[in-house]
Coordinates of C-alpha atoms in Angstrom, one line a residue:
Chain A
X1 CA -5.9 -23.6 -26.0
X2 CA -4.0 -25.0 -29.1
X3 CA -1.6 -27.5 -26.7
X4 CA -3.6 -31.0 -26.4
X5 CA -0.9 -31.7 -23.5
X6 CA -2.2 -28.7 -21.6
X7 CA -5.6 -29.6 -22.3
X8 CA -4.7 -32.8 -20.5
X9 CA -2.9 -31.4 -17.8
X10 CA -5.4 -28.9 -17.2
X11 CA -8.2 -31.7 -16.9
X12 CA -6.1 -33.6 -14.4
X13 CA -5.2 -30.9 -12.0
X14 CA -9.3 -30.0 -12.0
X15 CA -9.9 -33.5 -10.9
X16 CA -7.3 -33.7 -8.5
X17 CA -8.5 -30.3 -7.3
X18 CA -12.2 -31.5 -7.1
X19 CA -11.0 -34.7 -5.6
X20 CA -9.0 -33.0 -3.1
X21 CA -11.6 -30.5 -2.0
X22 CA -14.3 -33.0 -1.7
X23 CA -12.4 -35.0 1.2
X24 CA -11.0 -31.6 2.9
X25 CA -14.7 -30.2 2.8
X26 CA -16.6 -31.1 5.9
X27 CA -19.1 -34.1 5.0
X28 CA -22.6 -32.6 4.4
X29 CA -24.0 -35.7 6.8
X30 CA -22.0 -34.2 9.6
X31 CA -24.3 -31.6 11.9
X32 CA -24.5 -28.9 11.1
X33 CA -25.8 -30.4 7.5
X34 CA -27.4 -27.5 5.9
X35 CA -24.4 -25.4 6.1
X36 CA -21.7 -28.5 5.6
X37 CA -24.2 -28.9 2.6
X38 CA -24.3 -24.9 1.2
X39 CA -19.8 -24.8 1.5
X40 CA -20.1 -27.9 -0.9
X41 CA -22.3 -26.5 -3.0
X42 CA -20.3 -23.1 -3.1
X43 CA -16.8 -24.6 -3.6
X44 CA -17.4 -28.1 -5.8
X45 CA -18.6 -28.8 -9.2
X46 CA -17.7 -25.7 -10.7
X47 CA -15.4 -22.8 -11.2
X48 CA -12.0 -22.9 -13.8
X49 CA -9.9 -23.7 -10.8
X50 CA -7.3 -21.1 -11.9
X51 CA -5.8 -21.1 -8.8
X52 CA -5.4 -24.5 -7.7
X53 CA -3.8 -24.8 -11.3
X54 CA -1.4 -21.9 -10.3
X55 CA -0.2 -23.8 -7.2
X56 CA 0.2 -27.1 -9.0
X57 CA 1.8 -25.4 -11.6
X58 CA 4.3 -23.5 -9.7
X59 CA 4.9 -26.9 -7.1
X60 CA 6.0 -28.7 -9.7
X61 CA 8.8 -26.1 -11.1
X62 CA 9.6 -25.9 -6.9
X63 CA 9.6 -30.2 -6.4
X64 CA 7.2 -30.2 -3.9
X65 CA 5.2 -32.8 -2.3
X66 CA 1.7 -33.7 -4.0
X67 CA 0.1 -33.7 -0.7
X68 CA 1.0 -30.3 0.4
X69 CA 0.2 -28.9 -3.0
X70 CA -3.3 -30.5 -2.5
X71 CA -4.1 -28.8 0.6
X72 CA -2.3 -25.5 -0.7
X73 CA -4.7 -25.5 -3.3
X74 CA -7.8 -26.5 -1.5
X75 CA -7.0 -24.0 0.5
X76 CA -6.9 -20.6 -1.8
X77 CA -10.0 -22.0 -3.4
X78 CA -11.7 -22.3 -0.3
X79 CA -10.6 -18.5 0.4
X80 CA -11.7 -17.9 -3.3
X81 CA -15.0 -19.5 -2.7
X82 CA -15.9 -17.4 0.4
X83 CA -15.0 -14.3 -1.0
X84 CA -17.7 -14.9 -3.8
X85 CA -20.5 -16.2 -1.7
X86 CA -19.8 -12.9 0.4
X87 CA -19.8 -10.7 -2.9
X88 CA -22.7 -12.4 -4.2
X89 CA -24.8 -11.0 -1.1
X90 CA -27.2 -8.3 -1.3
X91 CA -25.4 -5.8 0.7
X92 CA -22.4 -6.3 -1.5
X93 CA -22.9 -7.3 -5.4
X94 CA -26.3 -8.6 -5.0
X95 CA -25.9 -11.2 -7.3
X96 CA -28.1 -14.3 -8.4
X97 CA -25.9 -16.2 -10.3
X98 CA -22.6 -17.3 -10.4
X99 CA -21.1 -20.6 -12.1
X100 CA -24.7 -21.0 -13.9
X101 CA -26.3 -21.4 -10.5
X102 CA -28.4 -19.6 -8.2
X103 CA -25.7 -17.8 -6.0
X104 CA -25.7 -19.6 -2.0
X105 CA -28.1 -16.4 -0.2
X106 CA -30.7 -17.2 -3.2
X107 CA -30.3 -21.3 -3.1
X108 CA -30.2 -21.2 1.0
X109 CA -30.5 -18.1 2.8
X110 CA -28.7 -15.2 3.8
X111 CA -27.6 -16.3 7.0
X112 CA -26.8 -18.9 5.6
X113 CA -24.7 -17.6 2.7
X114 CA -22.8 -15.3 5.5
X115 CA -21.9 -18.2 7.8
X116 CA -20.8 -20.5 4.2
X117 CA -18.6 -17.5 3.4
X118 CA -17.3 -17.9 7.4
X119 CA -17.0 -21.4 7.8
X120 CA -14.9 -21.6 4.4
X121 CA -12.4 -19.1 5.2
X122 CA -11.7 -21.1 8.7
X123 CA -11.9 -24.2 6.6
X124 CA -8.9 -22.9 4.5
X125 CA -6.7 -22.1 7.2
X126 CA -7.5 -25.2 9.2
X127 CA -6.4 -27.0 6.1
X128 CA -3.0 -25.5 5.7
X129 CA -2.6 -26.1 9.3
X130 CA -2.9 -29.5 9.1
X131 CA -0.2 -31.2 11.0
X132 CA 3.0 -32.7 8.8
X133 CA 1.7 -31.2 5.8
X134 CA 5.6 -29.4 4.8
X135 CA 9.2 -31.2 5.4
X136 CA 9.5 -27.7 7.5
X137 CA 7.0 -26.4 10.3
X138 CA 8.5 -22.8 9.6
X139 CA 8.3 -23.2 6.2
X140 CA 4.5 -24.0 6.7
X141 CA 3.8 -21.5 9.0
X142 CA 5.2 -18.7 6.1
X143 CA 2.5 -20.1 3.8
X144 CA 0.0 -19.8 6.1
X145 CA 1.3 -16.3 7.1
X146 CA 1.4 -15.7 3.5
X147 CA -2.1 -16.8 2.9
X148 CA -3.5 -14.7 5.4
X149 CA -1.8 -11.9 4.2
X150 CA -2.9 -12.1 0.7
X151 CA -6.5 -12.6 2.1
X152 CA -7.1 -10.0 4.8
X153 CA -7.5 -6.1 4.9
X154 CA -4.3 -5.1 3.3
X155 CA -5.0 -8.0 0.4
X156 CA -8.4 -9.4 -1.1
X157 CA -10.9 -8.3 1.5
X158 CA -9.5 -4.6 1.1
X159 CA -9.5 -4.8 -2.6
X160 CA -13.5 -5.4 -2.2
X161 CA -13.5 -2.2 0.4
X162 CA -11.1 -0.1 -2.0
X163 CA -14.0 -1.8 -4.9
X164 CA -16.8 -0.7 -2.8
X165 CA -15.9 3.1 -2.3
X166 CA -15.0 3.9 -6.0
X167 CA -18.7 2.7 -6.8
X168 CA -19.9 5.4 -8.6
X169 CA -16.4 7.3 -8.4
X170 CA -14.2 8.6 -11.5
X171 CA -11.0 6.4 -10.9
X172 CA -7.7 7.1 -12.5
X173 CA -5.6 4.4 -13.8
X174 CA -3.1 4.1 -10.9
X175 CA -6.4 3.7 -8.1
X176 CA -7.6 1.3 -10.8
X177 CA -4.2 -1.1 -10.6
X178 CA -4.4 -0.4 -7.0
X179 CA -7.8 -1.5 -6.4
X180 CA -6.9 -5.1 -8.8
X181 CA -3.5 -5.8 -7.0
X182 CA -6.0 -6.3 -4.0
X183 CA -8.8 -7.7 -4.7
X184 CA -7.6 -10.6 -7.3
X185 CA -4.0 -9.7 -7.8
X186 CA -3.5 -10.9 -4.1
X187 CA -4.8 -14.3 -4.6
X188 CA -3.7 -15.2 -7.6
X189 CA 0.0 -14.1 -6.6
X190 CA -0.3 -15.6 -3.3
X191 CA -1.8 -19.0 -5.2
X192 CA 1.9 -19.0 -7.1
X193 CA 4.0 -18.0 -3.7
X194 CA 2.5 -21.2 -1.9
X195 CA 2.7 -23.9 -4.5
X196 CA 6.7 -22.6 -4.3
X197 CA 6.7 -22.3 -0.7
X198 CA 5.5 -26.7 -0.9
X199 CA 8.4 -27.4 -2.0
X200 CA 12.4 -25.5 -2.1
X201 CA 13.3 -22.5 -4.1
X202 CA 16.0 -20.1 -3.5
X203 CA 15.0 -16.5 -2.4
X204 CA 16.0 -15.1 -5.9
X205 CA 13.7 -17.9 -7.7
X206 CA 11.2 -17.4 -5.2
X207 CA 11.3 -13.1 -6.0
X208 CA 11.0 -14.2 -9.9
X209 CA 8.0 -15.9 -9.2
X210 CA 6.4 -13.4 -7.5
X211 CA 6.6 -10.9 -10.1
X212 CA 5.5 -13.5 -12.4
X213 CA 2.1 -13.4 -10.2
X214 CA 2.0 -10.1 -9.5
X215 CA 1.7 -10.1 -13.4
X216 CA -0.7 -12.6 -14.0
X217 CA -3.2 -11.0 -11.0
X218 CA -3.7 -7.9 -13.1
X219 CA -4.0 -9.8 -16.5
X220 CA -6.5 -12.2 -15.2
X221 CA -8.5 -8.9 -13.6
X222 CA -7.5 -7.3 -17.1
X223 CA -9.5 -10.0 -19.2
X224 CA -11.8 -10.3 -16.6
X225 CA -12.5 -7.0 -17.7
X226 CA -12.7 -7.5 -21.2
X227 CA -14.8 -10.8 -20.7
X228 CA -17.4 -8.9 -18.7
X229 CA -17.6 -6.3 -21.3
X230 CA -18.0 -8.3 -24.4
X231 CA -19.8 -11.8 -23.1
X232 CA -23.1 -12.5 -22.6
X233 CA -24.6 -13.9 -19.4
X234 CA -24.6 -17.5 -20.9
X235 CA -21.2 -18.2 -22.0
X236 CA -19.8 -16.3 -18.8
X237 CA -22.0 -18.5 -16.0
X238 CA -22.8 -15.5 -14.3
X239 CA -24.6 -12.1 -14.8
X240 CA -22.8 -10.2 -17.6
X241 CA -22.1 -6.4 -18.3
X242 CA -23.1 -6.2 -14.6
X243 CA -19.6 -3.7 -13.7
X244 CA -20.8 -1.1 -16.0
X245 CA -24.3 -1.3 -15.1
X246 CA -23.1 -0.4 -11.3
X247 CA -21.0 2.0 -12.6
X248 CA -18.3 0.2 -11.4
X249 CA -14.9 1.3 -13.3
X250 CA -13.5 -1.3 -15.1
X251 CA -10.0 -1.2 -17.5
X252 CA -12.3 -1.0 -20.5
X253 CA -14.4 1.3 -19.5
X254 CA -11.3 3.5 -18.5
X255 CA -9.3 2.9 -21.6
X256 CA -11.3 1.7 -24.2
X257 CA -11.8 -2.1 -25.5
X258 CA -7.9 -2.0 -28.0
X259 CA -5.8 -0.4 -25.2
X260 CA -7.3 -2.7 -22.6
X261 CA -6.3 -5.5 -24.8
X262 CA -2.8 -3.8 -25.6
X263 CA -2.6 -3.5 -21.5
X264 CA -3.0 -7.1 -21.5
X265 CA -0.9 -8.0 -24.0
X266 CA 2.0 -6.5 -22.0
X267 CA 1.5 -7.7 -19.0
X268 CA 1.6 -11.3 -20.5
X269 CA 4.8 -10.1 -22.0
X270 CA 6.1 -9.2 -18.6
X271 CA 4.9 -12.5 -17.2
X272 CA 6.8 -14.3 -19.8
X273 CA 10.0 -12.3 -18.9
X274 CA 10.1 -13.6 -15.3
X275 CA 10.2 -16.9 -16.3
X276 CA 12.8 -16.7 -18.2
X277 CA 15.2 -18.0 -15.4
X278 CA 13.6 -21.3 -15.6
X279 CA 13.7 -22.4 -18.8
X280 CA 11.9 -25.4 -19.6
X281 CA 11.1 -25.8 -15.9
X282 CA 8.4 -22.9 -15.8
X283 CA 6.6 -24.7 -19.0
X284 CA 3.2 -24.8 -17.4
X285 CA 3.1 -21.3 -15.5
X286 CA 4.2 -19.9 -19.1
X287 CA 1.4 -22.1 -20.7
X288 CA -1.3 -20.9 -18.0
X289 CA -0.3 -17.7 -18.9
X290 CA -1.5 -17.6 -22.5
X291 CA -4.3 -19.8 -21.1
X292 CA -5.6 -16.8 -19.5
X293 CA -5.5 -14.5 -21.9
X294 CA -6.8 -17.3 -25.0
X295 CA -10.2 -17.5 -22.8
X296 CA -11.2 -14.3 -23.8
X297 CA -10.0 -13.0 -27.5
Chain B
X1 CA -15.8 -9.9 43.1
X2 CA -14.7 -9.8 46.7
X3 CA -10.9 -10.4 45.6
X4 CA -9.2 -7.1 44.8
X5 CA -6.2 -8.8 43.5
X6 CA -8.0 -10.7 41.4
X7 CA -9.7 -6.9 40.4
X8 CA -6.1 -5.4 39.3
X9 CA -4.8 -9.0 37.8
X10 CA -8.1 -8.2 35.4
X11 CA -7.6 -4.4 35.3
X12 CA -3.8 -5.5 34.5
X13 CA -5.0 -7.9 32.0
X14 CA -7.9 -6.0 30.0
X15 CA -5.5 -3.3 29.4
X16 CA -2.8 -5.7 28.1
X17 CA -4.9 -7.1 26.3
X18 CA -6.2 -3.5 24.4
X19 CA -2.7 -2.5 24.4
X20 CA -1.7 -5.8 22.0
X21 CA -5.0 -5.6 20.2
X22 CA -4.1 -1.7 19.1
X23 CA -0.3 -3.1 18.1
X24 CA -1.7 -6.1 16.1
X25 CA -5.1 -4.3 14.2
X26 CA -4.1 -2.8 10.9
X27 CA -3.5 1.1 11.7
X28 CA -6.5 3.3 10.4
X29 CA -4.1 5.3 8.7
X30 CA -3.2 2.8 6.4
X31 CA -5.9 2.2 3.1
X32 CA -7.8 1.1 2.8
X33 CA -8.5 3.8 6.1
X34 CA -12.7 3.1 6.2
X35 CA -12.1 -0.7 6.6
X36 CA -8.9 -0.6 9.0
X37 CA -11.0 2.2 11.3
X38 CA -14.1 -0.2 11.4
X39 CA -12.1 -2.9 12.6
X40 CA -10.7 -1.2 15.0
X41 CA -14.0 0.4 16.5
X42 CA -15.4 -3.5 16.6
X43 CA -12.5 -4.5 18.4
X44 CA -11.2 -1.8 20.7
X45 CA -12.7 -0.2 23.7
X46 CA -14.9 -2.4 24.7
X47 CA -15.6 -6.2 25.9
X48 CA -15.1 -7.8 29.4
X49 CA -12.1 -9.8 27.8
X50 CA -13.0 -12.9 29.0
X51 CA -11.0 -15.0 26.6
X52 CA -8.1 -13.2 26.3
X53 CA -8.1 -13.4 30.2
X54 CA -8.6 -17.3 30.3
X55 CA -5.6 -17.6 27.5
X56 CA -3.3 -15.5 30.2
X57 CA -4.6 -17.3 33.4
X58 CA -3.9 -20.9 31.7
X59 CA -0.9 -19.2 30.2
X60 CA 0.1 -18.5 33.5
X61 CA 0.0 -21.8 34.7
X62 CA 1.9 -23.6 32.0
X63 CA 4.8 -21.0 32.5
X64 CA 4.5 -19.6 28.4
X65 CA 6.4 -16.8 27.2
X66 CA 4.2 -13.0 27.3
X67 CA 4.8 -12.3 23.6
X68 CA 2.8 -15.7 22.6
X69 CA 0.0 -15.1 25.0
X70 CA -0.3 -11.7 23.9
X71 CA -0.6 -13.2 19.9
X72 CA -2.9 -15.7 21.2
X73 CA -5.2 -13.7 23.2
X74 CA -5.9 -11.5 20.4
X75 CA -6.5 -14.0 17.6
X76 CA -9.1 -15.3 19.8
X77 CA -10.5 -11.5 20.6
X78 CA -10.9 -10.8 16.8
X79 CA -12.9 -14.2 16.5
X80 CA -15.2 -13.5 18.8
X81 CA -15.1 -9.4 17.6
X82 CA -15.8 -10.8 13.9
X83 CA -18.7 -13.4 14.8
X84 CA -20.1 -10.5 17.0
X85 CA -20.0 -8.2 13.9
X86 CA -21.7 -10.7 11.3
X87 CA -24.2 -12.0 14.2
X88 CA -25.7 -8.4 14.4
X89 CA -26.1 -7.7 10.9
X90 CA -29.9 -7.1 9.6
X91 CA -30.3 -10.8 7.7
X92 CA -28.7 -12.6 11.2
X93 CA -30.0 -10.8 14.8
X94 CA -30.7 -7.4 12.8
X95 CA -29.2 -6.1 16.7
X96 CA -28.3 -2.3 16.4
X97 CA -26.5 -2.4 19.9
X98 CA -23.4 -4.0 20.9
X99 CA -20.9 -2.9 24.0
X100 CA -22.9 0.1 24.6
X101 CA -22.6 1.3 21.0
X102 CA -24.0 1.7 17.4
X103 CA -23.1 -1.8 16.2
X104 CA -20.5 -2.0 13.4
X105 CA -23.4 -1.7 10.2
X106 CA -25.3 0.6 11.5
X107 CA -22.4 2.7 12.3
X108 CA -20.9 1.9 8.5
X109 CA -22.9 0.4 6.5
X110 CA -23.8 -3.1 6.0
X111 CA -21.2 -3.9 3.2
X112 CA -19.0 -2.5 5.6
X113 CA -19.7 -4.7 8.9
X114 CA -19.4 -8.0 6.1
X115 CA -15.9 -7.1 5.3
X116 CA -15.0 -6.5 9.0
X117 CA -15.8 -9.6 10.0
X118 CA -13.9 -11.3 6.9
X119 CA -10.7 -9.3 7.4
X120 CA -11.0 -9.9 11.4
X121 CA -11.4 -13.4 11.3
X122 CA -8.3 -13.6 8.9
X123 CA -6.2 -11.2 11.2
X124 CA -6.2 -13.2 13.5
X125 CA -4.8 -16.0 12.0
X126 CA -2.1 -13.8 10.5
X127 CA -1.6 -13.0 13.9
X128 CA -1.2 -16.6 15.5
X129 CA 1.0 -17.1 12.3
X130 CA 3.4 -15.0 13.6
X131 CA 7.0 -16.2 12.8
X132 CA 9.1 -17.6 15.8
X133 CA 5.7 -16.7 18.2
X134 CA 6.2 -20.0 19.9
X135 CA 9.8 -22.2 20.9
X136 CA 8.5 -24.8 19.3
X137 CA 6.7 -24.5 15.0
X138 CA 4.9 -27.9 15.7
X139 CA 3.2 -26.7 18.7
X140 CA 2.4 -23.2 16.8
X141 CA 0.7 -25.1 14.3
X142 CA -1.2 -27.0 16.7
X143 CA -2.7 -23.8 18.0
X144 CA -3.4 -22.9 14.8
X145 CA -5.4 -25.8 14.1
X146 CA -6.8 -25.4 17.5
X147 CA -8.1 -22.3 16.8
X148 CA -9.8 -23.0 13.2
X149 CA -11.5 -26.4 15.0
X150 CA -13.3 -24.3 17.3
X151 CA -14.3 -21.1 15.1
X152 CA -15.7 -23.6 11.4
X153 CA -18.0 -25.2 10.8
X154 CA -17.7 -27.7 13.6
X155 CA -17.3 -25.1 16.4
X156 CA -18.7 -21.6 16.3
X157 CA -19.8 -21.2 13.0
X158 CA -21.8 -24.5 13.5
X159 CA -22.9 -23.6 16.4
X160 CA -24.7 -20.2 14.7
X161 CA -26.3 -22.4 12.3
X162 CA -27.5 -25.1 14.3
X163 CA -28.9 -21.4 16.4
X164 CA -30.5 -20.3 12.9
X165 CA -32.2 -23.6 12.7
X166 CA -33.5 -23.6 16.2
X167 CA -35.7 -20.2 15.7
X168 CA -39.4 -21.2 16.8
X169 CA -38.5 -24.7 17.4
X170 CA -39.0 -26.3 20.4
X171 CA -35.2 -27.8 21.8
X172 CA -34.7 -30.6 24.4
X173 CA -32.2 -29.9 27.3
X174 CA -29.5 -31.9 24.9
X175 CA -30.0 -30.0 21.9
X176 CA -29.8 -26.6 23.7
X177 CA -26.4 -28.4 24.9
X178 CA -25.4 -29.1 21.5
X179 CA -25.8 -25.3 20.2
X180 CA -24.5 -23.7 23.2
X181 CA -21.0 -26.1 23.3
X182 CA -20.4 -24.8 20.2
X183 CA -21.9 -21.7 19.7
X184 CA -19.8 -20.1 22.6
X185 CA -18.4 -23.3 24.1
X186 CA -16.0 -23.7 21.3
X187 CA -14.3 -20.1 21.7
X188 CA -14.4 -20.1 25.4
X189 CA -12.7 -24.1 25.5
X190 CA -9.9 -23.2 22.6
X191 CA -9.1 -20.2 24.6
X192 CA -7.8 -22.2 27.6
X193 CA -6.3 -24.7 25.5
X194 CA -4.5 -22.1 23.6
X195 CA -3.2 -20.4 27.1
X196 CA -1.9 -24.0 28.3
X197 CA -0.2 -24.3 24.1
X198 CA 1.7 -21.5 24.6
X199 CA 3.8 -22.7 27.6
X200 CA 4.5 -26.5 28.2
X201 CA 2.1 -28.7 30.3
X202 CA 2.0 -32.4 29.9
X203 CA -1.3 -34.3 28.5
X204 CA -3.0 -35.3 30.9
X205 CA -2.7 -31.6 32.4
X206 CA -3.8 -30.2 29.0
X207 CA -7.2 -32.8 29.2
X208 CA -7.8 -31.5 32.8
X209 CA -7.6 -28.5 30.9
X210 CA -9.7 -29.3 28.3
X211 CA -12.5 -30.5 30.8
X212 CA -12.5 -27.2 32.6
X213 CA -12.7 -25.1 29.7
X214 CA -15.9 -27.6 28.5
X215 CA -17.7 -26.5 31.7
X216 CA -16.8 -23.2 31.5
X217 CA -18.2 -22.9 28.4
X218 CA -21.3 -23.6 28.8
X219 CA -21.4 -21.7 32.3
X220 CA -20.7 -18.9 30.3
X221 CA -23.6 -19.2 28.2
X222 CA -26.1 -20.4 31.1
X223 CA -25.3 -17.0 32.7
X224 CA -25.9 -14.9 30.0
X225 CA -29.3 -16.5 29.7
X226 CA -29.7 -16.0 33.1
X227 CA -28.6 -12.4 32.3
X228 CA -30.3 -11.9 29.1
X229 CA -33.8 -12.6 30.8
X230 CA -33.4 -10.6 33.9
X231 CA -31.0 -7.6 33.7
X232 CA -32.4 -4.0 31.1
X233 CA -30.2 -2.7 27.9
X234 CA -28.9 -0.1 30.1
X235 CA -26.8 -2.8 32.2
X236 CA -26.1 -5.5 29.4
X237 CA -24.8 -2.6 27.1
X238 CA -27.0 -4.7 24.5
X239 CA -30.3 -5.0 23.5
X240 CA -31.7 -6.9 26.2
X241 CA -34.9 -10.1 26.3
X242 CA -34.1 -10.2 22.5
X243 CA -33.7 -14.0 22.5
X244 CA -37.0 -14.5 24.3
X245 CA -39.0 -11.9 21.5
X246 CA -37.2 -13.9 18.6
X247 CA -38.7 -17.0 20.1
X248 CA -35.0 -18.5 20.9
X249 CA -34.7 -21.4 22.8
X250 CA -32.0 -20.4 26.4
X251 CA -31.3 -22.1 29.7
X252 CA -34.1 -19.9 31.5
X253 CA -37.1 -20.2 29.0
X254 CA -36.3 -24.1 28.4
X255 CA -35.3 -24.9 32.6
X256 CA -37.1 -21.7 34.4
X257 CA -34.8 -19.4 36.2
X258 CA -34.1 -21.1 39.2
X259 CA -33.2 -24.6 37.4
X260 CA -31.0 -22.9 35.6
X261 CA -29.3 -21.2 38.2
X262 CA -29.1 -24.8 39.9
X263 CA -27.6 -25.8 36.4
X264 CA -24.9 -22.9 36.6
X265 CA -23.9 -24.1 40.1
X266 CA -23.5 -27.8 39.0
X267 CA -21.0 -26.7 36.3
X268 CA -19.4 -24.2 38.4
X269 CA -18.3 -27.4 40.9
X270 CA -17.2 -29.4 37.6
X271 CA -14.7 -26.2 36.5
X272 CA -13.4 -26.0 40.0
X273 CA -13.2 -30.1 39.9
X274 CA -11.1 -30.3 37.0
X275 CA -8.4 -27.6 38.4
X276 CA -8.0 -30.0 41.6
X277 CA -5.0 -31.4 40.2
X278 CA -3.1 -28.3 39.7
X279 CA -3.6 -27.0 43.1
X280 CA -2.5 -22.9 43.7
X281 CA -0.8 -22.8 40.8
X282 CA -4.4 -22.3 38.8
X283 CA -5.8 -19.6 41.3
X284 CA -6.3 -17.4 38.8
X285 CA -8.7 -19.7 36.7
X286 CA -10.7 -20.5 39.6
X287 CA -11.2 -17.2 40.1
X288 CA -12.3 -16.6 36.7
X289 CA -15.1 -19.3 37.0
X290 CA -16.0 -17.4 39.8
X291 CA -16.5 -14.8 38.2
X292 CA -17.8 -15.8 35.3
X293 CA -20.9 -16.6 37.6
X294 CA -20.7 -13.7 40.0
X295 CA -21.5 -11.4 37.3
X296 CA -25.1 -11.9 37.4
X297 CA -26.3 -13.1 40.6

C-alpha cells in the first residue's frame, strides 16, 4: 500500500464500518444475550472489511447517500460474517480459528454458532429493509433482491455446496472459476452492485461496474489462494495451508504458484479496463484493486 | 373439522400453496443439483401449511391481490422449512424424523442440511423481494422488515436460543411465555400480518390483527405440547415425548394436561375476540383457530 491517502481512506471507512455495524447489531444486553453477544463477537473487531470498503468505494463514484451506504455495507458483512461462522463448523470446515480467535462453535457452542450464522443473515436483510433508507423504494427493493441473490443457492451458499462436493475431486480449471464466481465472487460483486445501486448510475455504468466485480471476486479468491499457500497461520489470523491439507483444489495447487500469480495479474488488468469509463471518478475501486493483490506478493 | 367447506378452502389452499412453493424453489436441475434437490425435499410434500394458510385467510380479508399472497405465503413456508432443517440437526435436537420422513441430514449429510437451511432462509427473502409483488414498494418493504423482525434474533431465532438455554432448567409460566412467543409465536403472528400487508386494511384493523395472531401463536404451541405428550410417532409424523426425555420445559409438564388444555381454551376465546370487529368477513380465520385446536383434542 504505497498511497498514504489510501491508507487514510482505508482507515476511515473501517471505522465507519465498525461504527456502523455496532449500532445495526442487536445490543448484547437485549434477551436473548448470549446469542446478541456471539453475532458481536463474530462480525466486530476484526476482519479487513473488504467489502464494506467495496460499497463505500463504489457509492461514492455513484453519489449516494452515506446512510444507505452504511447499511449496504453492514449488511454484506453481516452476510459475510454468517457464512464464516457456518464454515467454521465441524460439519463444514471444522475450523478453530479465524481473525486470530477461537472461531464462534469453539468460543460458545454449536448451537450456538448455527443460530449466530441465522440470526446474522436475517439481521442483514432486516437492515437493508429498513424503511427510507434509498430516495427510491424500487430502487431498494433491487438491492435487496440483489443481495439475496448473490447470497442464496445460485450465489455464495452454492459456491460452498459446489466447494463441498469437489472435496477430494480432480477439478479442471473452468469447475474451479465456477466454484469462486459462487462462493466469493458473488459477494464481492454484489458488495460493488449495491454501493451503485445507493445512489444513480446509468444501466451501461452500472454493467461496467459489474464486470469490474466480477473481476475482483476471482482475484481476491485468486490471492486468497496464494495467501493460503505461502502464509503461515500467524500472519494470516486463521489456520494456514488448511485447502491443501483437505485436498481441497485451490488455483495454486491447479496451476502452480507463477501462473497463479500470472492469473492474477490479468485479472487486475481486466479490473483496471472496466474502469476506464470513469476516469478519475473510479480512483478508489482502481486503488482497492491493487490493494488486493499488494496484501499478498 | 365439522365444516367441509372449510375442508376444500384447506385442500384448495395446501395445494396452492405446493404449487407456488415448486414455482419459487430453485429447480433441481439447475447446479448446483444436490443443494437445489435438498431444498426442495425439506420444503415440498409435506407440512399442514398452517402459515401459508393464515397469510391467505387474512389475505382474504384485506382484499390483496393472489400473486402477493402466493410470494408471501412461501417466504414464510421456507422460514419455518429452514428453522425445521437446522433445529434437527445432531448439535441442536439431533431429531432423525420430520413429516414422516428421514430428516434433511440424515437423508444428505449434515454439511448438507446446514446449507439448506442458509439458502432457504435467503430464498425466501428473494422471494418477498420480488419486483412489482405489491401496488405499493413502501408497503413491500414493510413486509420485508416484517418478516426479518419475526425470524432474527428477536423473534424465532431468539426464541431457539432462549429454548437452548432452557434445557434442564426449571421455567416459570412467564418465561415458558417468553420462549414460546417467539420461538413459534413470531412466525405464526408475522404470517397474519403479512396476509393483511398484502391487501389494504386500515390500523387499527391491522392491530386487531396483530392481537389475534399473538393468541394464535401461542395456541399453536400449547397444542403441540398437548400433542407432543399424548399422541405416538406414528401420528405426529415425528419423533414423539422428545421434549419431555430432553428434560424441556412445555405447557403440559409445567401446567399438567388439563391446565393446559384450560390454557388453550382461554386463548382460543381471545383469537375469536380480536376478530369481533370484522364480523363474516374473517370466517375463514376463525375457522382456522378452530382448528388449530381441534387437531388434538
Amino acid at each position: 500500500m504505497s498511497d498514504p491517502q489510501l491508507a487514510a481512506w482505508m482507515r476511515q471507512r473501517q471505522a465507519e464500518t465498525e461504527a456502523a455495524l455496532e449500532r445495526l447489531l442487536p445490543d448484547a444486553r437485549i434477551a436473548p444475550q448470549r446469542l446478541h453477544d456471539a453475532m458481536r463477537y463474530a462480525t466486530l473487531g476484526g476482519g479487513k472489511r473488504v467489502r464494506p470498503m467495496l460499497v463505500y468505494a463504489a457509492g461514492e463514484l455513484a453519489g449516494a447517500n452515506a446512510r444507505a451506504l452504511d447499511h449496504a455495507a453492514c449488511a454484506v458483512e453481516m452476510i459475510h460474517a454468517y457464512s464464516l461462522v457456518h464454515d467454521d463448523m465441524p460439519c463444514m470446515d471444522d475450523d478453530v480459528l479465524r481473525r486470530g480467535k477461537p472461531t464462534v462453535h469453539v468460543e460458545y457452542d454449536e448451537a450456538t454458532a448455527l443460530l449466530v450464522g441465522d440470526a446474522l443473515q436475517t439481521q442483514a436483510f432486516l437492515v437493508l429493509a429498513e424503511p427510507d433508507l434509498f430516495d427510491d423504494s424500487r430502487r431498494q427493493l433491487e438491492a435487496l433482491q440483489l443481495l439475496a441473490r448473490a447470497s442464496g443457492s445460485r450465489g455464495m451458499a452454492g459456491g460452498q455446496a459446489i466447494d463441498l462436493a469437489s472435496v477430494g475431486q480432480t477439478l479442471d480449471r473452468e469447475s474451479l472459476e465456477v466454484m469462486h464466481l459462487h462462493k466469493t465472487g458473488a459477494l464481492i460483486r454484489a458488495s460493488v452492485q449495491l454501493g451503485a445501486l445507493c445512489g444513480d448510475v446509468p444501466p451501461d455504468a452500472l454493467q461496467a461496474l459489474d464486470r469490474f466485480g466480477k473481476s475482483i471476486g476471482l482475484l481476491f479468491q485468486v490471492v486468497d489462494d496464494i495467501l493460503d499457500a505461502e502464509a503461515d497461520t500467524t500472519t494470516l489470523g486463521k489456520t494456514a495451508g488448511k485447502d491443501a491439507a483437505n485436498n481441497k483444489p485451490t488455483y495454486v495447487t491447479l496451476l502452480g504458484s507463477s501462473e497463479a500469480k500470472r492469473f492474477a495479474a490479468d485479472l487486475r488488468s481486466d479490473a483496471h479496463a472496466s474502469l476506464a469509463m470513469f476516469g478519475e471518478r473510479a480512483r478508489r475501486l482502481a486503488q482497492l484493486t491493487d490493494y488486493i493483490v499488494d496484501r499478498s506478493f
